[in-house]
Amino acid sequence: MTAASPHRTLIVDFYKRGLSTGDISKRLGVHRNTVFATIRRFNQLGHLKDRTGRGRPRTVRTPAKIKAVREKVRRNAHRTMKKMSDDMNISYTSMRRIVRKELKMTSYRATKAAILSQANKEKRLIKAKRLLAGTRKKDHLITIFSDEKLFSVEAEFNSQNHRVLATNIQQAADRGKTIHRASHPASIMVFGAVCYDGKCPLVFVEKGVKINQKYYVEEILEKHVLPWAQNHFGQKKYIFQQDGAPAHTAKNGSKVVQGPLPRLHTKGRMAGFVA
């Protein structure tokens, strides 16, 4: 049962005080038939709430349909509500109500994640604990984080959100409906490094150059990162962190370099300059 409407409550209240149907109608500004029907209903039921079973009975959100939808979701949780509504010949709105209100389910967007072996998980856990312990010593304030990124020069395009408003398909084509893409778009590799209070100038790798261990050490680290780090930190201790790319983890990657840093370490994900 639902709660009584405000008019219904006032009509019955005035009726109990002894006011006539005409007086109640004038005071509330409602039709006399409404006042009369409300009073008669109150005398029959003895309360102000709606009758049980009020409203049109359900024809779609039935227990059988709810059970069928639950079974479809159990067999394939990746099936969309639009697909299920088409398969069961019911409206998308009704399907959404069944999923959300009856089954108490929410549609979550799928995300990507790397497949990790048990060994990788254990290594990452160890690394996370080391990083957390390092924050207590404020190591994160003296750490240089670095990485490379390949940028492709092509038009931004999202098939789900990229729309063109037009009156017909020809007009849509004229307004840029088709996004042309080359098989091998122009691209450039960029190296960057940042720390708590500074950033190394970006290093743009020349076209066609393969970043191997020799190029990474001599052309990026020694020519750009090391001079910037020495100028930025001076004689202070700092840590250089890099990922596990082959050029970073080559076995012959350790070498003696000039300056306040005694060695250039390139072994492991936590490897790097350590003053």
PDB file of N, CA and C in Angstrom, residues 83-161:
ATOM      1  N   LYS A  83      20.880  -6.793 -26.533  1.00  0.00           N
ATOM      2  CA  LYS A  83      20.846  -8.093 -27.189  1.00  0.00           C
ATOM      3  C   LYS A  83      19.812  -9.002 -26.519  1.00  0.00           C
ATOM      4  N   MET A  84      19.764  -9.007 -25.194  1.00  0.00           N
ATOM      5  CA  MET A  84      18.797  -9.847 -24.493  1.00  0.00           C
ATOM      6  C   MET A  84      17.372  -9.393 -24.758  1.00  0.00           C
ATOM      7  N   SER A  85      17.145  -8.070 -24.822  1.00  0.00           N
ATOM      8  CA  SER A  85      15.792  -7.580 -25.093  1.00  0.00           C
ATOM      9  C   SER A  85      15.334  -7.987 -26.485  1.00  0.00           C
ATOM     10  N   ASP A  86      16.249  -7.982 -27.460  1.00  0.00           N
ATOM     11  CA  ASP A  86      15.894  -8.420 -28.813  1.00  0.00           C
ATOM     12  C   ASP A  86      15.610  -9.920 -28.844  1.00  0.00           C
ATOM     13  N   ASP A  87      16.418 -10.706 -28.153  1.00  0.00           N
ATOM     14  CA  ASP A  87      16.229 -12.163 -28.140  1.00  0.00           C
ATOM     15  C   ASP A  87      14.909 -12.557 -27.486  1.00  0.00           C
ATOM     16  N   MET A  88      14.506 -11.839 -26.441  1.00  0.00           N
ATOM     17  CA  MET A  88      13.298 -12.198 -25.696  1.00  0.00           C
ATOM     18  C   MET A  88      12.071 -11.411 -26.151  1.00  0.00           C
ATOM     19  N   ASN A  89      12.259 -10.552 -27.157  1.00  0.00           N
ATOM     20  CA  ASN A  89      11.152  -9.791 -27.724  1.00  0.00           C
ATOM     21  C   ASN A  89      10.439  -8.927 -26.683  1.00  0.00           C
ATOM     22  N   ILE A  90      11.212  -8.254 -25.853  1.00  0.00           N
ATOM     23  CA  ILE A  90      10.663  -7.287 -24.905  1.00  0.00           C
ATOM     24  C   ILE A  90      11.430  -5.983 -25.073  1.00  0.00           C
ATOM     25  N   SER A  91      10.875  -4.897 -24.569  1.00  0.00           N
ATOM     26  CA  SER A  91      11.498  -3.596 -24.762  1.00  0.00           C
ATOM     27  C   SER A  91      12.798  -3.488 -23.964  1.00  0.00           C
ATOM     28  N   TYR A  92      13.672  -2.620 -24.457  1.00  0.00           N
ATOM     29  CA  TYR A  92      14.938  -2.392 -23.766  1.00  0.00           C
ATOM     30  C   TYR A  92      14.699  -1.810 -22.377  1.00  0.00           C
ATOM     31  N   THR A  93      13.684  -0.937 -22.255  1.00  0.00           N
ATOM     32  CA  THR A  93      13.381  -0.324 -20.951  1.00  0.00           C
ATOM     33  C   THR A  93      12.984  -1.379 -19.936  1.00  0.00           C
ATOM     34  N   SER A  94      12.131  -2.329 -20.361  1.00  0.00           N
ATOM     35  CA  SER A  94      11.710  -3.395 -19.442  1.00  0.00           C
ATOM     36  C   SER A  94      12.882  -4.284 -19.061  1.00  0.00           C
ATOM     37  N   MET A  95      13.753  -4.567 -20.038  1.00  0.00           N
ATOM     38  CA  MET A  95      14.926  -5.391 -19.746  1.00  0.00           C
ATOM     39  C   MET A  95      15.826  -4.691 -18.738  1.00  0.00           C
ATOM     40  N   ARG A  96      16.024  -3.400 -18.907  1.00  0.00           N
ATOM     41  CA  ARG A  96      16.873  -2.656 -17.972  1.00  0.00           C
ATOM     42  C   ARG A  96      16.270  -2.653 -16.573  1.00  0.00           C
ATOM     43  N   ARG A  97      14.956  -2.538 -16.476  1.00  0.00           N
ATOM     44  CA  ARG A  97      14.306  -2.576 -15.158  1.00  0.00           C
ATOM     45  C   ARG A  97      14.451  -3.943 -14.502  1.00  0.00           C
ATOM     46  N   ILE A  98      14.354  -4.992 -15.310  1.00  0.00           N
ATOM     47  CA  ILE A  98      14.516  -6.342 -14.746  1.00  0.00           C
ATOM     48  C   ILE A  98      15.929  -6.514 -14.192  1.00  0.00           C
ATOM     49  N   VAL A  99      16.918  -6.092 -14.980  1.00  0.00           N
ATOM     50  CA  VAL A  99      18.312  -6.267 -14.575  1.00  0.00           C
ATOM     51  C   VAL A  99      18.635  -5.427 -13.351  1.00  0.00           C
ATOM     52  N   ARG A 100      18.194  -4.180 -13.353  1.00  0.00           N
ATOM     53  CA  ARG A 100      18.581  -3.262 -12.282  1.00  0.00           C
ATOM     54  C   ARG A 100      17.723  -3.400 -11.032  1.00  0.00           C
ATOM     55  N   LYS A 101      16.400  -3.487 -11.202  1.00  0.00           N
ATOM     56  CA  LYS A 101      15.506  -3.476 -10.040  1.00  0.00           C
ATOM     57  C   LYS A 101      15.220  -4.868  -9.499  1.00  0.00           C
ATOM     58  N   GLU A 102      15.042  -5.840 -10.392  1.00  0.00           N
ATOM     59  CA  GLU A 102      14.690  -7.182  -9.930  1.00  0.00           C
ATOM     60  C   GLU A 102      15.925  -8.012  -9.587  1.00  0.00           C
ATOM     61  N   LEU A 103      16.952  -7.965 -10.459  1.00  0.00           N
ATOM     62  CA  LEU A 103      18.157  -8.758 -10.231  1.00  0.00           C
ATOM     63  C   LEU A 103      19.234  -7.997  -9.466  1.00  0.00           C
ATOM     64  N   LYS A 104      19.024  -6.682  -9.269  1.00  0.00           N
ATOM     65  CA  LYS A 104      19.984  -5.840  -8.517  1.00  0.00           C
ATOM     66  C   LYS A 104      21.389  -5.912  -9.120  1.00  0.00           C
ATOM     67  N   MET A 105      21.463  -5.883 -10.448  1.00  0.00           N
ATOM     68  CA  MET A 105      22.742  -5.949 -11.134  1.00  0.00           C
ATOM     69  C   MET A 105      23.085  -4.609 -11.769  1.00  0.00           C
ATOM     70  N   THR A 106      24.373  -4.384 -11.976  1.00  0.00           N
ATOM     71  CA  THR A 106      24.874  -3.162 -12.592  1.00  0.00           C
ATOM     72  C   THR A 106      25.728  -3.523 -13.790  1.00  0.00           C
ATOM     73  N   SER A 107      25.632  -2.753 -14.860  1.00  0.00           N
ATOM     74  CA  SER A 107      26.434  -2.980 -16.055  1.00  0.00           C
ATOM     75  C   SER A 107      27.783  -2.292 -15.896  1.00  0.00           C
ATOM     76  N   TYR A 108      28.851  -3.081 -15.836  1.00  0.00           N
ATOM     77  CA  TYR A 108      30.196  -2.544 -15.664  1.00  0.00           C
ATOM     78  C   TYR A 108      30.941  -2.587 -16.990  1.00  0.00           C
ATOM     79  N   ARG A 109      31.729  -1.547 -17.254  1.00  0.00           N
ATOM     80  CA  ARG A 109      32.530  -1.485 -18.475  1.00  0.00           C
ATOM     81  C   ARG A 109      33.732  -2.413 -18.352  1.00  0.00           C
ATOM     82  N   ALA A 110      33.989  -3.197 -19.393  1.00  0.00           N
ATOM     83  CA  ALA A 110      35.132  -4.110 -19.385  1.00  0.00           C
ATOM     84  C   ALA A 110      36.436  -3.318 -19.452  1.00  0.00           C
ATOM     85  N   THR A 111      37.443  -3.785 -18.746  1.00  0.00           N
ATOM     86  CA  THR A 111      38.750  -3.121 -18.723  1.00  0.00           C
ATOM     87  C   THR A 111      39.839  -4.108 -19.124  1.00  0.00           C
ATOM     88  N   LYS A 112      40.968  -3.558 -19.526  1.00  0.00           N
ATOM     89  CA  LYS A 112      42.106  -4.378 -19.920  1.00  0.00           C
ATOM     90  C   LYS A 112      43.102  -4.513 -18.766  1.00  0.00           C
ATOM     91  N   ALA A 113      43.749  -5.646 -18.699  1.00  0.00           N
ATOM     92  CA  ALA A 113      44.772  -5.868 -17.672  1.00  0.00           C
ATOM     93  C   ALA A 113      45.774  -6.884 -18.203  1.00  0.00           C
ATOM     94  N   ALA A 114      46.992  -6.755 -17.753  1.00  0.00           N
ATOM     95  CA  ALA A 114      48.043  -7.678 -18.193  1.00  0.00           C
ATOM     96  C   ALA A 114      47.872  -9.041 -17.528  1.00  0.00           C
ATOM     97  N   ILE A 115      48.210 -10.085 -18.273  1.00  0.00           N
ATOM     98  CA  ILE A 115      48.182 -11.437 -17.723  1.00  0.00           C
ATOM     99  C   ILE A 115      49.478 -11.648 -16.944  1.00  0.00           C
ATOM    100  N   LEU A 116      49.368 -11.871 -15.662  1.00  0.00           N
ATOM    101  CA  LEU A 116      50.536 -12.009 -14.808  1.00  0.00           C
ATOM    102  C   LEU A 116      50.652 -13.434 -14.292  1.00  0.00           C
ATOM    103  N   SER A 117      51.855 -13.962 -14.363  1.00  0.00           N
ATOM    104  CA  SER A 117      52.115 -15.271 -13.768  1.00  0.00           C
ATOM    105  C   SER A 117      52.263 -15.108 -12.264  1.00  0.00           C
ATOM    106  N   GLN A 118      52.308 -16.220 -11.572  1.00  0.00           N
ATOM    107  CA  GLN A 118      52.465 -16.161 -10.123  1.00  0.00           C
ATOM    108  C   GLN A 118      53.797 -15.526  -9.747  1.00  0.00           C
ATOM    109  N   ALA A 119      54.834 -15.814 -10.557  1.00  0.00           N
ATOM    110  CA  ALA A 119      56.150 -15.224 -10.282  1.00  0.00           C
ATOM    111  C   ALA A 119      56.099 -13.706 -10.445  1.00  0.00           C
ATOM    112  N   ASN A 120      55.410 -13.224 -11.483  1.00  0.00           N
ATOM    113  CA  ASN A 120      55.291 -11.784 -11.690  1.00  0.00           C
ATOM    114  C   ASN A 120      54.526 -11.112 -10.556  1.00  0.00           C
ATOM    115  N   LYS A 121      53.479 -11.788 -10.094  1.00  0.00           N
ATOM    116  CA  LYS A 121      52.705 -11.232  -8.985  1.00  0.00           C
ATOM    117  C   LYS A 121      53.564 -11.095  -7.728  1.00  0.00           C
ATOM    118  N   GLU A 122      54.371 -12.119  -7.469  1.00  0.00           N
ATOM    119  CA  GLU A 122      55.235 -12.072  -6.291  1.00  0.00           C
ATOM    120  C   GLU A 122      56.275 -10.964  -6.423  1.00  0.00           C
ATOM    121  N   LYS A 123      56.849 -10.796  -7.633  1.00  0.00           N
ATOM    122  CA  LYS A 123      57.827  -9.732  -7.838  1.00  0.00           C
ATOM    123  C   LYS A 123      57.195  -8.359  -7.652  1.00  0.00           C
ATOM    124  N   ARG A 124      55.989  -8.195  -8.171  1.00  0.00           N
ATOM    125  CA  ARG A 124      55.312  -6.906  -8.029  1.00  0.00           C
ATOM    126  C   ARG A 124      54.969  -6.610  -6.575  1.00  0.00           C
ATOM    127  N   LEU A 125      54.620  -7.654  -5.835  1.00  0.00           N
ATOM    128  CA  LEU A 125      54.327  -7.454  -4.421  1.00  0.00           C
ATOM    129  C   LEU A 125      55.578  -7.006  -3.675  1.00  0.00           C
ATOM    130  N   ILE A 126      56.702  -7.645  -3.988  1.00  0.00           N
ATOM    131  CA  ILE A 126      57.970  -7.250  -3.356  1.00  0.00           C
ATOM    132  C   ILE A 126      58.314  -5.814  -3.717  1.00  0.00           C
ATOM    133  N   LYS A 127      58.142  -5.470  -4.997  1.00  0.00           N
ATOM    134  CA  LYS A 127      58.442  -4.108  -5.435  1.00  0.00           C
ATOM    135  C   LYS A 127      57.538  -3.093  -4.745  1.00  0.00           C
ATOM    136  N   ALA A 128      56.237  -3.419  -4.634  1.00  0.00           N
ATOM    137  CA  ALA A 128      55.309  -2.501  -3.990  1.00  0.00           C
ATOM    138  C   ALA A 128      55.686  -2.264  -2.531  1.00  0.00           C
ATOM    139  N   LYS A 129      56.104  -3.322  -1.840  1.00  0.00           N
ATOM    140  CA  LYS A 129      56.514  -3.172  -0.442  1.00  0.00           C
ATOM    141  C   LYS A 129      57.783  -2.331  -0.333  1.00  0.00           C
ATOM    142  N   ARG A 130      58.706  -2.511  -1.292  1.00  0.00           N
ATOM    143  CA  ARG A 130      59.932  -1.704  -1.277  1.00  0.00           C
ATOM    144  C   ARG A 130      59.620  -0.226  -1.526  1.00  0.00           C
ATOM    145  N   LEU A 131      58.713   0.029  -2.473  1.00  0.00           N
ATOM    146  CA  LEU A 131      58.328   1.414  -2.743  1.00  0.00           C
ATOM    147  C   LEU A 131      57.636   2.039  -1.539  1.00  0.00           C
ATOM    148  N   LEU A 132      56.776   1.254  -0.890  1.00  0.00           N
ATOM    149  CA  LEU A 132      56.079   1.765   0.294  1.00  0.00           C
ATOM    150  C   LEU A 132      57.063   2.050   1.414  1.00  0.00           C
ATOM    151  N   ALA A 133      58.020   1.144   1.596  1.00  0.00           N
ATOM    152  CA  ALA A 133      59.029   1.372   2.634  1.00  0.00           C
ATOM    153  C   ALA A 133      59.890   2.580   2.283  1.00  0.00           C
ATOM    154  N   GLY A 134      60.132   2.790   0.986  1.00  0.00           N
ATOM    155  CA  GLY A 134      60.935   3.931   0.571  1.00  0.00           C
ATOM    156  C   GLY A 134      60.253   5.258   0.848  1.00  0.00           C
ATOM    157  N   THR A 135      58.919   5.292   0.826  1.00  0.00           N
ATOM    158  CA  THR A 135      58.226   6.551   1.109  1.00  0.00           C
ATOM    159  C   THR A 135      58.441   7.001   2.552  1.00  0.00           C
ATOM    160  N   ARG A 136      58.665   6.052   3.443  1.00  0.00           N
ATOM    161  CA  ARG A 136      58.911   6.431   4.842  1.00  0.00           C
ATOM    162  C   ARG A 136      60.263   7.143   4.968  1.00  0.00           C
ATOM    163  N   LYS A 137      61.187   6.825   4.071  1.00  0.00           N
ATOM    164  CA  LYS A 137      62.485   7.497   4.057  1.00  0.00           C
ATOM    165  C   LYS A 137      62.507   8.653   3.057  1.00  0.00           C
ATOM    166  N   LYS A 138      61.311   8.933   2.479  1.00  0.00           N
ATOM    167  CA  LYS A 138      61.147  10.021   1.491  1.00  0.00           C
ATOM    168  C   LYS A 138      61.960   9.773   0.228  1.00  0.00           C
ATOM    169  N   ASP A 139      62.144   8.483  -0.127  1.00  0.00           N
ATOM    170  CA  ASP A 139      62.861   8.169  -1.364  1.00  0.00           C
ATOM    171  C   ASP A 139      62.086   8.620  -2.595  1.00  0.00           C
ATOM    172  N   HIS A 140      60.749   8.670  -2.491  1.00  0.00           N
ATOM    173  CA  HIS A 140      59.958   9.071  -3.654  1.00  0.00           C
ATOM    174  C   HIS A 140      60.200  10.532  -4.030  1.00  0.00           C
ATOM    175  N   LEU A 141      60.758  11.306  -3.094  1.00  0.00           N
ATOM    176  CA  LEU A 141      61.035  12.712  -3.391  1.00  0.00           C
ATOM    177  C   LEU A 141      62.346  12.899  -4.145  1.00  0.00           C
ATOM    178  N   ILE A 142      63.167  11.857  -4.173  1.00  0.00           N
ATOM    179  CA  ILE A 142      64.461  11.949  -4.864  1.00  0.00           C
ATOM    180  C   ILE A 142      64.556  10.923  -5.989  1.00  0.00           C
ATOM    181  N   THR A 143      63.417  10.382  -6.434  1.00  0.00           N
ATOM    182  CA  THR A 143      63.410   9.362  -7.484  1.00  0.00           C
ATOM    183  C   THR A 143      63.047   9.988  -8.829  1.00  0.00           C
ATOM    184  N   ILE A 144      63.799   9.631  -9.851  1.00  0.00           N
ATOM    185  CA  ILE A 144      63.511  10.062 -11.220  1.00  0.00           C
ATOM    186  C   ILE A 144      62.783   8.912 -11.918  1.00  0.00           C
ATOM    187  N   PHE A 145      61.567   9.159 -12.351  1.00  0.00           N
ATOM    188  CA  PHE A 145      60.783   8.156 -13.056  1.00  0.00           C
ATOM    189  C   PHE A 145      60.880   8.423 -14.555  1.00  0.00           C
ATOM    190  N   SER A 146      61.142   7.377 -15.347  1.00  0.00           N
ATOM    191  CA  SER A 146      61.363   7.573 -16.778  1.00  0.00           C
ATOM    192  C   SER A 146      60.608   6.524 -17.590  1.00  0.00           C
ATOM    193  N   ASP A 147      60.344   6.868 -18.857  1.00  0.00           N
ATOM    194  CA  ASP A 147      59.697   5.918 -19.769  1.00  0.00           C
ATOM    195  C   ASP A 147      59.736   6.486 -21.184  1.00  0.00           C
ATOM    196  N   GLU A 148      59.512   5.594 -22.177  1.00  0.00           N
ATOM    197  CA  GLU A 148      59.396   6.014 -23.565  1.00  0.00           C
ATOM    198  C   GLU A 148      57.948   5.837 -24.023  1.00  0.00           C
ATOM    199  N   LYS A 149      57.549   6.630 -25.022  1.00  0.00           N
ATOM    200  CA  LYS A 149      56.207   6.540 -25.570  1.00  0.00           C
ATOM    201  C   LYS A 149      56.257   6.765 -27.069  1.00  0.00           C
ATOM    202  N   LEU A 150      55.581   5.873 -27.815  1.00  0.00           N
ATOM    203  CA  LEU A 150      55.502   6.014 -29.271  1.00  0.00           C
ATOM    204  C   LEU A 150      54.219   6.760 -29.618  1.00  0.00           C
ATOM    205  N   PHE A 151      54.347   7.919 -30.234  1.00  0.00           N
ATOM    206  CA  PHE A 151      53.197   8.733 -30.632  1.00  0.00           C
ATOM    207  C   PHE A 151      52.954   8.563 -32.126  1.00  0.00           C
ATOM    208  N   SER A 152      51.720   8.213 -32.494  1.00  0.00           N
ATOM    209  CA  SER A 152      51.347   8.082 -33.900  1.00  0.00           C
ATOM    210  C   SER A 152      50.609   9.345 -34.342  1.00  0.00           C
ATOM    211  N   VAL A 153      50.955   9.833 -35.522  1.00  0.00           N
ATOM    212  CA  VAL A 153      50.338  11.047 -36.054  1.00  0.00           C
ATOM    213  C   VAL A 153      49.156  10.626 -36.922  1.00  0.00           C
ATOM    214  N   GLU A 154      47.964  10.601 -36.337  1.00  0.00           N
ATOM    215  CA  GLU A 154      46.752  10.246 -37.056  1.00  0.00           C
ATOM    216  C   GLU A 154      45.549  10.844 -36.358  1.00  0.00           C
ATOM    217  N   ALA A 155      44.430  10.933 -37.070  1.00  0.00           N
ATOM    218  CA  ALA A 155      43.224  11.560 -36.527  1.00  0.00           C
ATOM    219  C   ALA A 155      42.680  10.754 -35.365  1.00  0.00           C
ATOM    220  N   GLU A 156      42.250  11.463 -34.326  1.00  0.00           N
ATOM    221  CA  GLU A 156      41.646  10.797 -33.183  1.00  0.00           C
ATOM    222  C   GLU A 156      40.272  10.270 -33.563  1.00  0.00           C
ATOM    223  N   PHE A 157      39.980   9.036 -33.171  1.00  0.00           N
ATOM    224  CA  PHE A 157      38.730   8.413 -33.613  1.00  0.00           C
ATOM    225  C   PHE A 157      38.252   7.426 -32.562  1.00  0.00           C
ATOM    226  N   ASN A 158      36.972   7.538 -32.226  1.00  0.00           N
ATOM    227  CA  ASN A 158      36.318   6.605 -31.308  1.00  0.00           C
ATOM    228  C   ASN A 158      35.016   6.169 -31.961  1.00  0.00           C
ATOM    229  N   SER A 159      34.928   4.907 -32.355  1.00  0.00           N
ATOM    230  CA  SER A 159      33.765   4.425 -33.106  1.00  0.00           C
ATOM    231  C   SER A 159      32.467   4.542 -32.321  1.00  0.00           C
ATOM    232  N   GLN A 160      32.547   4.578 -31.001  1.00  0.00           N
ATOM    233  CA  GLN A 160      31.346   4.669 -30.177  1.00  0.00           C
ATOM    234  C   GLN A 160      30.850   6.105 -30.065  1.00  0.00           C
ATOM    235  N   ASN A 161      31.762   7.064 -29.968  1.00  0.00           N
ATOM    236  CA  ASN A 161      31.372   8.441 -29.684  1.00  0.00           C
ATOM    237  C   ASN A 161      31.513   9.390 -30.869  1.00  0.00           C
TER     238      ASN A 161
END
